[in-house]
PDB file of C-alpha atoms and ligand atoms in Angstrom:
ATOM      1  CA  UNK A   1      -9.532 -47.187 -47.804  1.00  0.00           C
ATOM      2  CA  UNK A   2      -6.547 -48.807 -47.504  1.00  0.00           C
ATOM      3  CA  UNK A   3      -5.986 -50.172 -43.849  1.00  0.00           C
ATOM      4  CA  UNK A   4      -3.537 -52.701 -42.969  1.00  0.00           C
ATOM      5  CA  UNK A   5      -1.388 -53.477 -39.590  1.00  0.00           C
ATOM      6  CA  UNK A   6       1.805 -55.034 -38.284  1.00  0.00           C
ATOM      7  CA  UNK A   7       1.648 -58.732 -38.572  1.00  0.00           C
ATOM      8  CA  UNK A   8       4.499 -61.025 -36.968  1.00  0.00           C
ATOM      9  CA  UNK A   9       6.623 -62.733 -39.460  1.00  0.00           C
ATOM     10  CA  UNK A  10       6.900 -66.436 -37.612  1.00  0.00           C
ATOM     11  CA  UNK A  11       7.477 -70.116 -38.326  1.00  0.00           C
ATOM     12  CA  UNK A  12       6.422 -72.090 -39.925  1.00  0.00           C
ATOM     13  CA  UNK A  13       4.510 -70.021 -42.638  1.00  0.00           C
ATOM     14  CA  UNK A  14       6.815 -66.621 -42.488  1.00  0.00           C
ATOM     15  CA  UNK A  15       5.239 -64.251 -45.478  1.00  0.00           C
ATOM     16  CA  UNK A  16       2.344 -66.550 -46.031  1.00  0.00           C
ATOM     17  CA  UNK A  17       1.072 -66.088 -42.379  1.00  0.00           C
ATOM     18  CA  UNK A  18       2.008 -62.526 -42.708  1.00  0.00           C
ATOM     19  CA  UNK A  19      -0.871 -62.289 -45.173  1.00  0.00           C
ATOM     20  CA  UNK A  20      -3.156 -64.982 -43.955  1.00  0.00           C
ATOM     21  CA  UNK A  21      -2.640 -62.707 -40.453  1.00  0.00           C
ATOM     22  CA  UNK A  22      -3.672 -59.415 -42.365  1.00  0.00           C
ATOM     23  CA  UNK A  23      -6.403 -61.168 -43.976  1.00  0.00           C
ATOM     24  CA  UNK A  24      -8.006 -62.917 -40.910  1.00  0.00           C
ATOM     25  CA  UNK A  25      -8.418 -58.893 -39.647  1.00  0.00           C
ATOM     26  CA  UNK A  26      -9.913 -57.431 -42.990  1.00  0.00           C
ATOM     27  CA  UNK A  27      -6.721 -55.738 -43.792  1.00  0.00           C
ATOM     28  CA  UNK A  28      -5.634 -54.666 -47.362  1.00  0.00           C
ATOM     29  CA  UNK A  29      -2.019 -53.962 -46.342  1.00  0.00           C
ATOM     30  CA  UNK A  30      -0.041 -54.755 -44.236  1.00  0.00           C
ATOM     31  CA  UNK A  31       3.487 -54.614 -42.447  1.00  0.00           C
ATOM     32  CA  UNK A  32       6.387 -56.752 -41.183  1.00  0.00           C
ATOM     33  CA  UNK A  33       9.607 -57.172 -39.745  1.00  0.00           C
ATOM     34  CA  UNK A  34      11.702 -59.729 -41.596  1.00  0.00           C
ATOM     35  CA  UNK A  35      12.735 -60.954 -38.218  1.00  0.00           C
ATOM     36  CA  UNK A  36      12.993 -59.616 -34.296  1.00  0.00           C
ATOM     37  CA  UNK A  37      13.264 -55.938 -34.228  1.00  0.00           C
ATOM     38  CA  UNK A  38      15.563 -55.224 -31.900  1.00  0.00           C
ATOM     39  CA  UNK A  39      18.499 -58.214 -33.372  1.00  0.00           C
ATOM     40  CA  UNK A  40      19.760 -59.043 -36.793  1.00  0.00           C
ATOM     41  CA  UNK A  41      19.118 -62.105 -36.647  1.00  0.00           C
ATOM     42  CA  UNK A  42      17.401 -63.404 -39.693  1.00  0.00           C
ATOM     43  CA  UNK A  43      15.841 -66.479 -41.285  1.00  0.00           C
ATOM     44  CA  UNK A  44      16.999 -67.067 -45.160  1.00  0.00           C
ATOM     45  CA  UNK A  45      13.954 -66.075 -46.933  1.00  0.00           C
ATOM     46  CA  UNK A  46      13.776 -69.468 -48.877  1.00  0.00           C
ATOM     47  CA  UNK A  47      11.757 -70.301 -45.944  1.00  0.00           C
ATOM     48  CA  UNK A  48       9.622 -67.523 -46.381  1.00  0.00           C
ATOM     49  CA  UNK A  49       6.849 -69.193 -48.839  1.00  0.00           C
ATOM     50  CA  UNK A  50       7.219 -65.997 -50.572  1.00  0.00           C
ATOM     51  CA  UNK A  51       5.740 -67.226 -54.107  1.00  0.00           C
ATOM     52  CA  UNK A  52       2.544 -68.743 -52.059  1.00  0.00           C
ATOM     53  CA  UNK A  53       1.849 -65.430 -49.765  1.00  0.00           C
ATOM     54  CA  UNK A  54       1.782 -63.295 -53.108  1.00  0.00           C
ATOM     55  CA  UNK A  55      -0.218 -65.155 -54.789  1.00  0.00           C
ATOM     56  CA  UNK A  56      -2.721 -64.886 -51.639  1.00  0.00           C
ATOM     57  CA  UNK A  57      -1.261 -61.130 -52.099  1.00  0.00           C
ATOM     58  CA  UNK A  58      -2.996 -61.644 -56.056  1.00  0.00           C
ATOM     59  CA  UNK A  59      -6.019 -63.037 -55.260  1.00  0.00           C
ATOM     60  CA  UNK A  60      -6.936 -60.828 -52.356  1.00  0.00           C
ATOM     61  CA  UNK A  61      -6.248 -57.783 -54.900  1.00  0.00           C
ATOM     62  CA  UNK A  62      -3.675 -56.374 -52.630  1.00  0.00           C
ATOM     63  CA  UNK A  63      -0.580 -54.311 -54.613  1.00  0.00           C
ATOM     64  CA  UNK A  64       2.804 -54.583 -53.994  1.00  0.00           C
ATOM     65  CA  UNK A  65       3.086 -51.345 -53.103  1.00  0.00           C
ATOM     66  CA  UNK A  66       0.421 -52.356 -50.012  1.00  0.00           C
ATOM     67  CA  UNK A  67       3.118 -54.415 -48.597  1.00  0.00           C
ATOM     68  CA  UNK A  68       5.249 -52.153 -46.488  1.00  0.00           C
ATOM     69  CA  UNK A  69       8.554 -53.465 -44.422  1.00  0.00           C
ATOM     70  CA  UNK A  70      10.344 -52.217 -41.265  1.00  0.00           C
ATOM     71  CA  UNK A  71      13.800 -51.721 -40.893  1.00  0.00           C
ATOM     72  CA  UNK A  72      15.200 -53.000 -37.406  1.00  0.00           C
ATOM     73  CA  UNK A  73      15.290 -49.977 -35.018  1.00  0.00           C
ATOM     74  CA  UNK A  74      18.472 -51.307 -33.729  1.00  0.00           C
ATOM     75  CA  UNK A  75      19.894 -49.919 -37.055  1.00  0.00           C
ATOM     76  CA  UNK A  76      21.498 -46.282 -36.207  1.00  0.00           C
ATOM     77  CA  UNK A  77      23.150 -44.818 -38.956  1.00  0.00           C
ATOM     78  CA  UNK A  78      23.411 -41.274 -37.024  1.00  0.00           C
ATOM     79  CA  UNK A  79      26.291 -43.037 -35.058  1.00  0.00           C
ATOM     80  CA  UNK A  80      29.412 -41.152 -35.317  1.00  0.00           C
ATOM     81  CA  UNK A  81      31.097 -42.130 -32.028  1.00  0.00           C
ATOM     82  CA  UNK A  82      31.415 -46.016 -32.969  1.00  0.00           C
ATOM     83  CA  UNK A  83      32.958 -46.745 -36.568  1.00  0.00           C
ATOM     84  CA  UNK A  84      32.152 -50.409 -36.395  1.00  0.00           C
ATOM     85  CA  UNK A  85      28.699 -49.967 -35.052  1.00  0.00           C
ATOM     86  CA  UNK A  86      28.216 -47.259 -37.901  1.00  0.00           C
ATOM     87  CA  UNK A  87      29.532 -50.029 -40.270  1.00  0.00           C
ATOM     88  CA  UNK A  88      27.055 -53.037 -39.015  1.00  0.00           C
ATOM     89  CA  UNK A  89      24.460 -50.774 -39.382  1.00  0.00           C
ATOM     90  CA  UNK A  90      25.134 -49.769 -42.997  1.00  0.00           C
ATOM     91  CA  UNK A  91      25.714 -53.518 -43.524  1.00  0.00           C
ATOM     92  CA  UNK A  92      22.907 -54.512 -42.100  1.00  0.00           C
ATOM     93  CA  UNK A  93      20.329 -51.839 -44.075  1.00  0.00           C
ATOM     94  CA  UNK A  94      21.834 -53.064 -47.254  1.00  0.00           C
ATOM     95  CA  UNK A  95      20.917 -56.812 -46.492  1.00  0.00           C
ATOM     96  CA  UNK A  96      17.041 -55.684 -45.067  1.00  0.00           C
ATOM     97  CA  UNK A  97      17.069 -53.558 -49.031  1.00  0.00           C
ATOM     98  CA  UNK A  98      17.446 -56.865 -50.340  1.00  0.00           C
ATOM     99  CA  UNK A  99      15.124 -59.216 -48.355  1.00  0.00           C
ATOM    100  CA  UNK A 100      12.059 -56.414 -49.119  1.00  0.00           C
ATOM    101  CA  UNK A 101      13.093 -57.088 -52.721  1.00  0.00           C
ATOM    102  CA  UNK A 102      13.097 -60.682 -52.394  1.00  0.00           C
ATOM    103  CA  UNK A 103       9.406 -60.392 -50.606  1.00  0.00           C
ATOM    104  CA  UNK A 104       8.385 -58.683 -53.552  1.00  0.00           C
ATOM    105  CA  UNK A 105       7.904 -55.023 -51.722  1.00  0.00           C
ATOM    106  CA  UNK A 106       8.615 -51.718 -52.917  1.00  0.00           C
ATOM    107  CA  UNK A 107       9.427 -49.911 -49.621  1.00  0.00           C
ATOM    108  CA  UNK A 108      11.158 -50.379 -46.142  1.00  0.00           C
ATOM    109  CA  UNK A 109      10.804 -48.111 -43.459  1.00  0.00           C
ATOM    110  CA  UNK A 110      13.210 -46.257 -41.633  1.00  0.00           C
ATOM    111  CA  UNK A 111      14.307 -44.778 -38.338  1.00  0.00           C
ATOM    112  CA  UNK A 112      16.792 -41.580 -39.069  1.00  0.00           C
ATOM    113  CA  UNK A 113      18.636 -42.391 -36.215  1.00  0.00           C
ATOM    114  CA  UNK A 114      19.491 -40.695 -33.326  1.00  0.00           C
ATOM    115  CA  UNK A 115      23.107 -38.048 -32.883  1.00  0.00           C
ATOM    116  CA  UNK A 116      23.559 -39.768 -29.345  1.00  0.00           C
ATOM    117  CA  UNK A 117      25.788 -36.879 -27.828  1.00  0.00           C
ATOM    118  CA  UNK A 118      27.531 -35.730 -31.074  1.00  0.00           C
ATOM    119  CA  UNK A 119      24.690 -32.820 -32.192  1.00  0.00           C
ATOM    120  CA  UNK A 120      21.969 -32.784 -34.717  1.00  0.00           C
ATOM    121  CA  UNK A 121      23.736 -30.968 -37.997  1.00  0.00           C
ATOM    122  CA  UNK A 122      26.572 -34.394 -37.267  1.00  0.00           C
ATOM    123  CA  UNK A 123      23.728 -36.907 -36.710  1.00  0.00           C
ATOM    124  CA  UNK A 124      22.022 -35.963 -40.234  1.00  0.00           C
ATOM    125  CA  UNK A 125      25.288 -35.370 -41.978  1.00  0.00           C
ATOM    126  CA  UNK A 126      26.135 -39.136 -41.232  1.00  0.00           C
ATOM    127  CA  UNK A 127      22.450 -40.538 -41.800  1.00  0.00           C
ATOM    128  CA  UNK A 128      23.276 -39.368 -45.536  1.00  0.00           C
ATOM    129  CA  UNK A 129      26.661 -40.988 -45.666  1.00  0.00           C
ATOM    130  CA  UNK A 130      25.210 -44.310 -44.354  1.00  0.00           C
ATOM    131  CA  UNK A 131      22.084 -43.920 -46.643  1.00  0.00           C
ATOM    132  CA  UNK A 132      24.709 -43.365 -49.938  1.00  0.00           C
ATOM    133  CA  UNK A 133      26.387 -46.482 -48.829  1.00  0.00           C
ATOM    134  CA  UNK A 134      23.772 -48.365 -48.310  1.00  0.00           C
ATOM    135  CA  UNK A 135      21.609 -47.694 -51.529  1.00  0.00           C
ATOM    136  CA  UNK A 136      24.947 -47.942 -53.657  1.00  0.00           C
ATOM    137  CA  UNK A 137      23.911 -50.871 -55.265  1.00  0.00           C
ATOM    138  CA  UNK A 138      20.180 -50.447 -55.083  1.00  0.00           C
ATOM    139  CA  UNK A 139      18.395 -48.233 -57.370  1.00  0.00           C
ATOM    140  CA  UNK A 140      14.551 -49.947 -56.709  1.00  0.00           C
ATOM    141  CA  UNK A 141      13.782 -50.245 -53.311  1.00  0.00           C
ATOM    142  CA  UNK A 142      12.735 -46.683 -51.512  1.00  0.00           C
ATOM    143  CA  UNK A 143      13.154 -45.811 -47.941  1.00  0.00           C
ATOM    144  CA  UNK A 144      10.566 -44.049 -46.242  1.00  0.00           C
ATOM    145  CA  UNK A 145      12.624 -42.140 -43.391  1.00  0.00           C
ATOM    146  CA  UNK A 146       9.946 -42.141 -40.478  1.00  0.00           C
ATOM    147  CA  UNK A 147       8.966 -38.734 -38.880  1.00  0.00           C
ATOM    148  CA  UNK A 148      10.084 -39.545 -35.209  1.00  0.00           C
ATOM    149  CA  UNK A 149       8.470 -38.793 -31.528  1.00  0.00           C
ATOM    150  CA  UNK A 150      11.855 -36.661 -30.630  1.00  0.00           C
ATOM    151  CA  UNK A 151      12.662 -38.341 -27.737  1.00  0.00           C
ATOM    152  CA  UNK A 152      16.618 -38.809 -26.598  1.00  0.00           C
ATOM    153  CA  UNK A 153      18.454 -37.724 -29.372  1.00  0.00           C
ATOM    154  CA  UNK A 154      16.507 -38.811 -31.784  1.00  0.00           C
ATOM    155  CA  UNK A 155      16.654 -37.412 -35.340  1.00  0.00           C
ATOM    156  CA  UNK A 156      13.418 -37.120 -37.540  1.00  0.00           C
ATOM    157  CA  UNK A 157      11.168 -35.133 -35.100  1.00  0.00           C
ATOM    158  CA  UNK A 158      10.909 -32.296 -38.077  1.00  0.00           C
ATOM    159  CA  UNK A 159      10.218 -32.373 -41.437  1.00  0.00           C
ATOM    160  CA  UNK A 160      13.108 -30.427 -42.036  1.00  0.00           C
ATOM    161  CA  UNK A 161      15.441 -33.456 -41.456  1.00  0.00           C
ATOM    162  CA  UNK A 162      13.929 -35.538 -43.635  1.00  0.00           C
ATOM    163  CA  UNK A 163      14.042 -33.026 -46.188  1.00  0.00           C
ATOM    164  CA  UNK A 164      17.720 -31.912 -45.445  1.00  0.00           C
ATOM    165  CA  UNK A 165      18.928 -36.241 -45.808  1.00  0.00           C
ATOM    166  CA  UNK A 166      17.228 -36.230 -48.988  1.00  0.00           C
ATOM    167  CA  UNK A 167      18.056 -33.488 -50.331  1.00  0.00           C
ATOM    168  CA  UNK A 168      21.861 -34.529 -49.957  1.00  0.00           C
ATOM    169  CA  UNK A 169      21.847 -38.370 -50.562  1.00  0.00           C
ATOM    170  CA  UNK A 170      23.559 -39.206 -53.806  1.00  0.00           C
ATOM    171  CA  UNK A 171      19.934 -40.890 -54.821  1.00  0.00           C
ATOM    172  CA  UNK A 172      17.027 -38.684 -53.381  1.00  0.00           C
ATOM    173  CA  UNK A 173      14.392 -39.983 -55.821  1.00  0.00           C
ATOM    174  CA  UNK A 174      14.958 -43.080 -53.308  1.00  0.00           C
ATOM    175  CA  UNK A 175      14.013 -41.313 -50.031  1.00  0.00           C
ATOM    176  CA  UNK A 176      10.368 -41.251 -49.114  1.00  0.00           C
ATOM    177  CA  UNK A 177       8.543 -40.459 -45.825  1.00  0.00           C
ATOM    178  CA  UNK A 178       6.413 -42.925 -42.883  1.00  0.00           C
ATOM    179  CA  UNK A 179       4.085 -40.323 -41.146  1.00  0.00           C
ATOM    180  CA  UNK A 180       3.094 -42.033 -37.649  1.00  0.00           C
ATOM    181  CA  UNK A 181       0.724 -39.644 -36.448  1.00  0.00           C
ATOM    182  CA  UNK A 182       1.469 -40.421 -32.900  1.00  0.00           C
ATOM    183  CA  UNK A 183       5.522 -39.701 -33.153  1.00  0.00           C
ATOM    184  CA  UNK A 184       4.050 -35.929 -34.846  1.00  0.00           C
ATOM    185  CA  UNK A 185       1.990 -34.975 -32.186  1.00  0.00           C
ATOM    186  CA  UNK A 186       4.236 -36.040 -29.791  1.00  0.00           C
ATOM    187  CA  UNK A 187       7.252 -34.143 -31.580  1.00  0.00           C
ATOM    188  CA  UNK A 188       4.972 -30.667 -30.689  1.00  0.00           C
ATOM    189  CA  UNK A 189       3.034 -30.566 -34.063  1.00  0.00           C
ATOM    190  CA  UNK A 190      -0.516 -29.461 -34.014  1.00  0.00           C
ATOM    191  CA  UNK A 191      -2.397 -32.409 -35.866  1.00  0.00           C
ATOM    192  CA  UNK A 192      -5.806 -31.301 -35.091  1.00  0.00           C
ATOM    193  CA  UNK A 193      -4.751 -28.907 -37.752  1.00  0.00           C
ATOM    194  CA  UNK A 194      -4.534 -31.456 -39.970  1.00  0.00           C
ATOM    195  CA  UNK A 195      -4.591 -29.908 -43.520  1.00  0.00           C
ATOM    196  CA  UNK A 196      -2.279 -26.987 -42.310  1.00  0.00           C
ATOM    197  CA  UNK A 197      -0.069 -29.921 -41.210  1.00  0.00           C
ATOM    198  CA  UNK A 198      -0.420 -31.645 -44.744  1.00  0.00           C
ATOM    199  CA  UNK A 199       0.511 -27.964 -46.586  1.00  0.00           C
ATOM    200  CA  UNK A 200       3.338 -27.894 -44.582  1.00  0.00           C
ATOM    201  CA  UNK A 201       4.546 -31.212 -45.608  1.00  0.00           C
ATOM    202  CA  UNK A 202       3.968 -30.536 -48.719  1.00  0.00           C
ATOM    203  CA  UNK A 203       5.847 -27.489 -48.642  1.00  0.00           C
ATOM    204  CA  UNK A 204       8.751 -28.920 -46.902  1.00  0.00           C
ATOM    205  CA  UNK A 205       8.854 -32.508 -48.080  1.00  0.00           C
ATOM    206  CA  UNK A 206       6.596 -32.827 -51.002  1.00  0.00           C
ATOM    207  CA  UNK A 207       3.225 -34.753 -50.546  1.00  0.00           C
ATOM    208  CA  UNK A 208       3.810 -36.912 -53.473  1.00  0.00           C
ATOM    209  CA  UNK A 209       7.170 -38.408 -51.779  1.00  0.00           C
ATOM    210  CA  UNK A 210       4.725 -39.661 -48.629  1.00  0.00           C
ATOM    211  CA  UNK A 211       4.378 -43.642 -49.066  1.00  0.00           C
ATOM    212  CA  UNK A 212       2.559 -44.852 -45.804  1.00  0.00           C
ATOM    213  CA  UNK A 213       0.886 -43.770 -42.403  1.00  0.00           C
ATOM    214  CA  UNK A 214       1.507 -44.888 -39.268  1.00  0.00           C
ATOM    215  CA  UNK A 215      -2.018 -44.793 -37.737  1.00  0.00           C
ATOM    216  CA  UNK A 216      -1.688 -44.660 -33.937  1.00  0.00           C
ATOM    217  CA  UNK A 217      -3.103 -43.352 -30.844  1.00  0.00           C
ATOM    218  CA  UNK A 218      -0.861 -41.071 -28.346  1.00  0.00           C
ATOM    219  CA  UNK A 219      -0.594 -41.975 -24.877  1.00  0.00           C
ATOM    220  CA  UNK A 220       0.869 -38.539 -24.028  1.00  0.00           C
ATOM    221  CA  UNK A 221       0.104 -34.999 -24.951  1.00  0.00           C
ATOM    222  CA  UNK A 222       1.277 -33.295 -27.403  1.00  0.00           C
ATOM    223  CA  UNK A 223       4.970 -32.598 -27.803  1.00  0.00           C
ATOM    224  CA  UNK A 224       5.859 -34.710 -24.939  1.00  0.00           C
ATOM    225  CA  UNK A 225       8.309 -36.533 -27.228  1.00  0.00           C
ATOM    226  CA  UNK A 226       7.408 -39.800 -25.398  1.00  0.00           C
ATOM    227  CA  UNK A 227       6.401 -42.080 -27.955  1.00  0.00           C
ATOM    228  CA  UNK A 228       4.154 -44.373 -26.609  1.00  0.00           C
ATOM    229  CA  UNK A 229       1.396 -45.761 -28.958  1.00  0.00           C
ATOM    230  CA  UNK A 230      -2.360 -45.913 -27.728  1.00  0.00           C
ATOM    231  CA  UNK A 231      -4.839 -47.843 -29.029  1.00  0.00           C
ATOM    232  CA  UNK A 232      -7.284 -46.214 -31.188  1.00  0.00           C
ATOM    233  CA  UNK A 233      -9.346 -43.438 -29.446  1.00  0.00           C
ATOM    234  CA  UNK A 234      -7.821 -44.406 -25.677  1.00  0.00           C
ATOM    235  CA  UNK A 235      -5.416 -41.406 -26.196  1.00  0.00           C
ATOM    236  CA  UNK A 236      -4.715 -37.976 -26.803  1.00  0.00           C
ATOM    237  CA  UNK A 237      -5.414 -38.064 -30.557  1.00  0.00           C
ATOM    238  CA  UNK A 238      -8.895 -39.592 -30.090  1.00  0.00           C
ATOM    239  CA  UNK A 239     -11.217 -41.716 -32.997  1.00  0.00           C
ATOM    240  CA  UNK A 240     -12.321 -38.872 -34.545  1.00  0.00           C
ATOM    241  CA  UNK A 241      -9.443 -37.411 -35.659  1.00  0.00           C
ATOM    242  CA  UNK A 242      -7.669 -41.250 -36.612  1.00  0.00           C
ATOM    243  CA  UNK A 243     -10.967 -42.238 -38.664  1.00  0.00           C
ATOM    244  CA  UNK A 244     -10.330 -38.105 -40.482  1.00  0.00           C
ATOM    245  CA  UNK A 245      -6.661 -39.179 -41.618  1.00  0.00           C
ATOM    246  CA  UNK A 246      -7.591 -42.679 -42.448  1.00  0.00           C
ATOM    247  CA  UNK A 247     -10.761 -41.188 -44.931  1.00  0.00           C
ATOM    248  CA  UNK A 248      -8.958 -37.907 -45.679  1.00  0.00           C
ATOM    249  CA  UNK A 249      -9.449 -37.478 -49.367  1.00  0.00           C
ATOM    250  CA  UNK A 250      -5.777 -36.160 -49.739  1.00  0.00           C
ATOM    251  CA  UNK A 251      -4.162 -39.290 -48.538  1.00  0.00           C
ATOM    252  CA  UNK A 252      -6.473 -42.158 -50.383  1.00  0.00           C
ATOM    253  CA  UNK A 253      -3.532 -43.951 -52.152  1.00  0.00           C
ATOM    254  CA  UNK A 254      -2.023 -44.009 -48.926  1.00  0.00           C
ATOM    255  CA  UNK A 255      -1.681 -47.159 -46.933  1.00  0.00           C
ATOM    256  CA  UNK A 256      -2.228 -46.526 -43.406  1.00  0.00           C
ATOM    257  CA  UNK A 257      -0.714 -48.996 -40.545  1.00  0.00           C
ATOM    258  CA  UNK A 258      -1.206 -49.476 -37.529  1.00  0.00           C
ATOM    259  CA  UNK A 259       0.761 -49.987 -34.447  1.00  0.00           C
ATOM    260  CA  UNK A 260      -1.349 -49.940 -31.570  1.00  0.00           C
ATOM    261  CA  UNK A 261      -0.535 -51.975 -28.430  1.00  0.00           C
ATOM    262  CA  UNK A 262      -1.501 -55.561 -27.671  1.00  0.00           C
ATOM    263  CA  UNK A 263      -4.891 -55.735 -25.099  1.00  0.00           C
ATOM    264  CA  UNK A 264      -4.522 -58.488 -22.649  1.00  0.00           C
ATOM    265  CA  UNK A 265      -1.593 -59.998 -24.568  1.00  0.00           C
ATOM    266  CA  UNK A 266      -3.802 -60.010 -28.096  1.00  0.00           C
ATOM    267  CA  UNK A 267      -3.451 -58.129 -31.309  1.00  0.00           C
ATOM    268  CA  UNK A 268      -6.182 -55.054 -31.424  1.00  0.00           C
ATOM    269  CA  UNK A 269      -6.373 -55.309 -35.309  1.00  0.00           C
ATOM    270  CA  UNK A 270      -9.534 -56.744 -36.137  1.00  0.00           C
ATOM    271  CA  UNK A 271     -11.866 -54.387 -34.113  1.00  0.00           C
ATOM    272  CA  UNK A 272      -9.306 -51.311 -34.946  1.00  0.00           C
ATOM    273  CA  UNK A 273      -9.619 -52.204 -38.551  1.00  0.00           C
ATOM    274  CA  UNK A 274     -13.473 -52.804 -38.339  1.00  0.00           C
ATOM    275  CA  UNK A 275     -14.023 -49.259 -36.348  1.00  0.00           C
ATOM    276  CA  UNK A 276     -11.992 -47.530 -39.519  1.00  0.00           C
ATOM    277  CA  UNK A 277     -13.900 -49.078 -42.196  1.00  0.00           C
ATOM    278  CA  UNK A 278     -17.479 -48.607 -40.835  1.00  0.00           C
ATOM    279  CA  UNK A 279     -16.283 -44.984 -38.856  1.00  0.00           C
ATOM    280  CA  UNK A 280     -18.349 -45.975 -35.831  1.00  0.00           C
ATOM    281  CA  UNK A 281     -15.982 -45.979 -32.559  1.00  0.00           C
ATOM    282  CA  UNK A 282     -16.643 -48.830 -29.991  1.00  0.00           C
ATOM    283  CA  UNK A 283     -15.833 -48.852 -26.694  1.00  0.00           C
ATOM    284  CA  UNK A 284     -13.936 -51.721 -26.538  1.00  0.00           C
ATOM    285  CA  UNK A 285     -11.321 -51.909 -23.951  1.00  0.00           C
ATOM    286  CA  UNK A 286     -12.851 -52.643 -20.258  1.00  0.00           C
ATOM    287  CA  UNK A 287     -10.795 -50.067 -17.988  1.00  0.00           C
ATOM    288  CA  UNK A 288     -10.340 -51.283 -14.749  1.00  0.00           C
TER     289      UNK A 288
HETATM  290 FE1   FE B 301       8.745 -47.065 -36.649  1.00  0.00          FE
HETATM  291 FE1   FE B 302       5.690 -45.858 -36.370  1.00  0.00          FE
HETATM  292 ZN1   ZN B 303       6.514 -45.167 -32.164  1.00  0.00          ZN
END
C-alpha cells in the first residue's frame, strides 16, 4: 500500500522535514506545499536541503513518483474577468512547475479553477489557455487537475471537465487527475459504487492518466458540494469504504494522501496511517 499525507514544508529543514515528517507517521509518500497555500510567497529552494531529504527519500525506498506537490489554491486560471489576476496566476503555475522539478517530483496538483460569474463552457475554455501557457516551456512535469467538491463556481466537479481541458491543451499527455474521494461524493457521485465509479473514469478520463488519491472523510452528505474534510471514519464516507479504496486492487500503484483535519490542534497521520495499514478502525477521537 502506498499511504502518505500532507506534511508542512517549514524552517529550518524545508524538504528534509517534509520526509523526516512522513517518516515519523509510517508514510511511504507524501505531499507538500512549497510554501503557504493561500500566498505566493516562497522560500528559494536552495534552502530546501533538497539533496539530503532524497537521499532519506533513497534509503527509505520511497520513488519519486511517491512525492506528490500542491499547487497554491489561490491560483485561478478560470479567471476571465481580471487579465492581470489571470496573468499572476499563469505566472505563478509556471514558477510552482519548476520548484516540483527542482524537489525532484514528477507531479503537482491542481485546482481547475472556478468561472466566478462568467459560465462553465468560459471557465474551462480559459483553464486550457492558462494551462498552454503555463506548460510552454515544460514538457516533464504533469499536472494532475483535481476532481473538485462543486461548491461556488467551482470547475472540476465532473469528470467531464477534466477530460474536456485535456483533451484541448496543446500538451494533453501532461494532464493527469487527483481523485479526493471526499470532493466526489460531495460533487453528487455515488462512491459506495465504487467500481462503477472507477469504469466510469475510465471511460471518461482513462484510468491509466489517474496519478494520486486524495483519501478523506466527508463531513457532509453526498452531493452537498461543501467540501469539508473529516477525519477517517467520523463522516459520511465511513472506514470501511476509505480502507476499500486504499487496498482496492485496481488502484495499487496509486499513492493515496490524506487530508484529514487537525484533532486538538495535532496532525491525525500516524493513527490514520496505522488504521489503513493494519485495516482495523479505532475509535480514536473522544466526542464531547
Ligand atoms: Fe486540493
Ligand atoms: Fe484534495
Ligand atoms: Zn477539499
Amino acid at each position: 500500500m502506498i499511504i502518505g499525507c500532507h506534511v508542512s514544508l517549514s524552517a529550518p529543514d524545508y524538504y528534509l522535514g517534509s520526509v523526516k515528517e512522513a517518516l515519523s507517521y509510517d508514510a511511504n509518500a507524501l505531499m507538500i506545499y512549497t510554501g503557504a497555500p493561500q500566498n505566493t510567497f516562497r522560500k528559494n529552494t536552495s534552502d530546501f536541503k533538497i539533496e539530503e531529504a532524497k537521499r532519506l527519500l533513497t534509503e527509505a525506498s520511497i520513488p519519486s513518483s511517491s512525492v506528490i506537490v500542491h499547487a497554491p489554491y489561490i491560483i485561478n486560471l478560470a479567471n476571465t474577468t481580471k487579465p492581470e489576476t489571470f496573468e499572476l496566476a499563469v505566472d505563478f503555475l509556471k514558477q510552482e512547475i519548476d520548484r516540483t522539478r527542482q524537489i525532484g517530483a514528477k507531479v503537482i496538483v491542481l485546482h481547475p479553477g472556478s468561472h466566478v460569474n462568467a459560465g462553465e463552457e468560459i471557465g474551462l475554455d480559459r483553464i486550457v489557455e492558462g494551462l498552454n501557457m503555463a506548460l510552454a516551456d515544460n514538457d516533464d512535469v504533469e499536472i494532475a487537475l483535481e476532481t473538485m467538491s462543486g461548491k461556488g463556481s467551482e470547475l472540476g466537479y465532473r469528470f467531464e471537465h477534466l477530460a474536456y481541458i485535456k483533451s484541448k491543451v496543446v500538451k494533453p499527455h501532461l494532464i493527469k487527475v487527483c481523485m479526493d474521494t471526499c470532493h466526489m461524493s460531495d460533487a453528487g457521485y455515488d462512491v459506495f459504487q465504487f467500481d462503477k465509479l472507477l469504469d466510469e473514469f475510465d471511460n471518461v478520463i482513462g484510468l491509466e492518466n489517474l496519478r494520486v488519491i486524495h483519501l478523506n472523510d466527508s463531513k457532509n452528505e453526498p452531493g452537498a458540494k461543501k467540501d469539508r474534510h473529516a477525519n477517517l471514519g467520523y463522516g459520511r464516507l465511513g472506514f470501511d469504504f476509505l480502507y476499500l479504496v486504499t487496498s482496492h486492487p485496481r488502484l495499487s500503484s496509486i499513492p493515496k494522501i490524506l487530508e484529514t483535519p487537525f484533532v486538538n490542534e495535532l496532525p491525525p497521520y500516524g493513527i490514520e496511517i496505522e488504521m489503513l495499514r493494519s485495516g482495523n478502525y479505532i475509535d480514536w477521537i473522544s466526542q464531547e
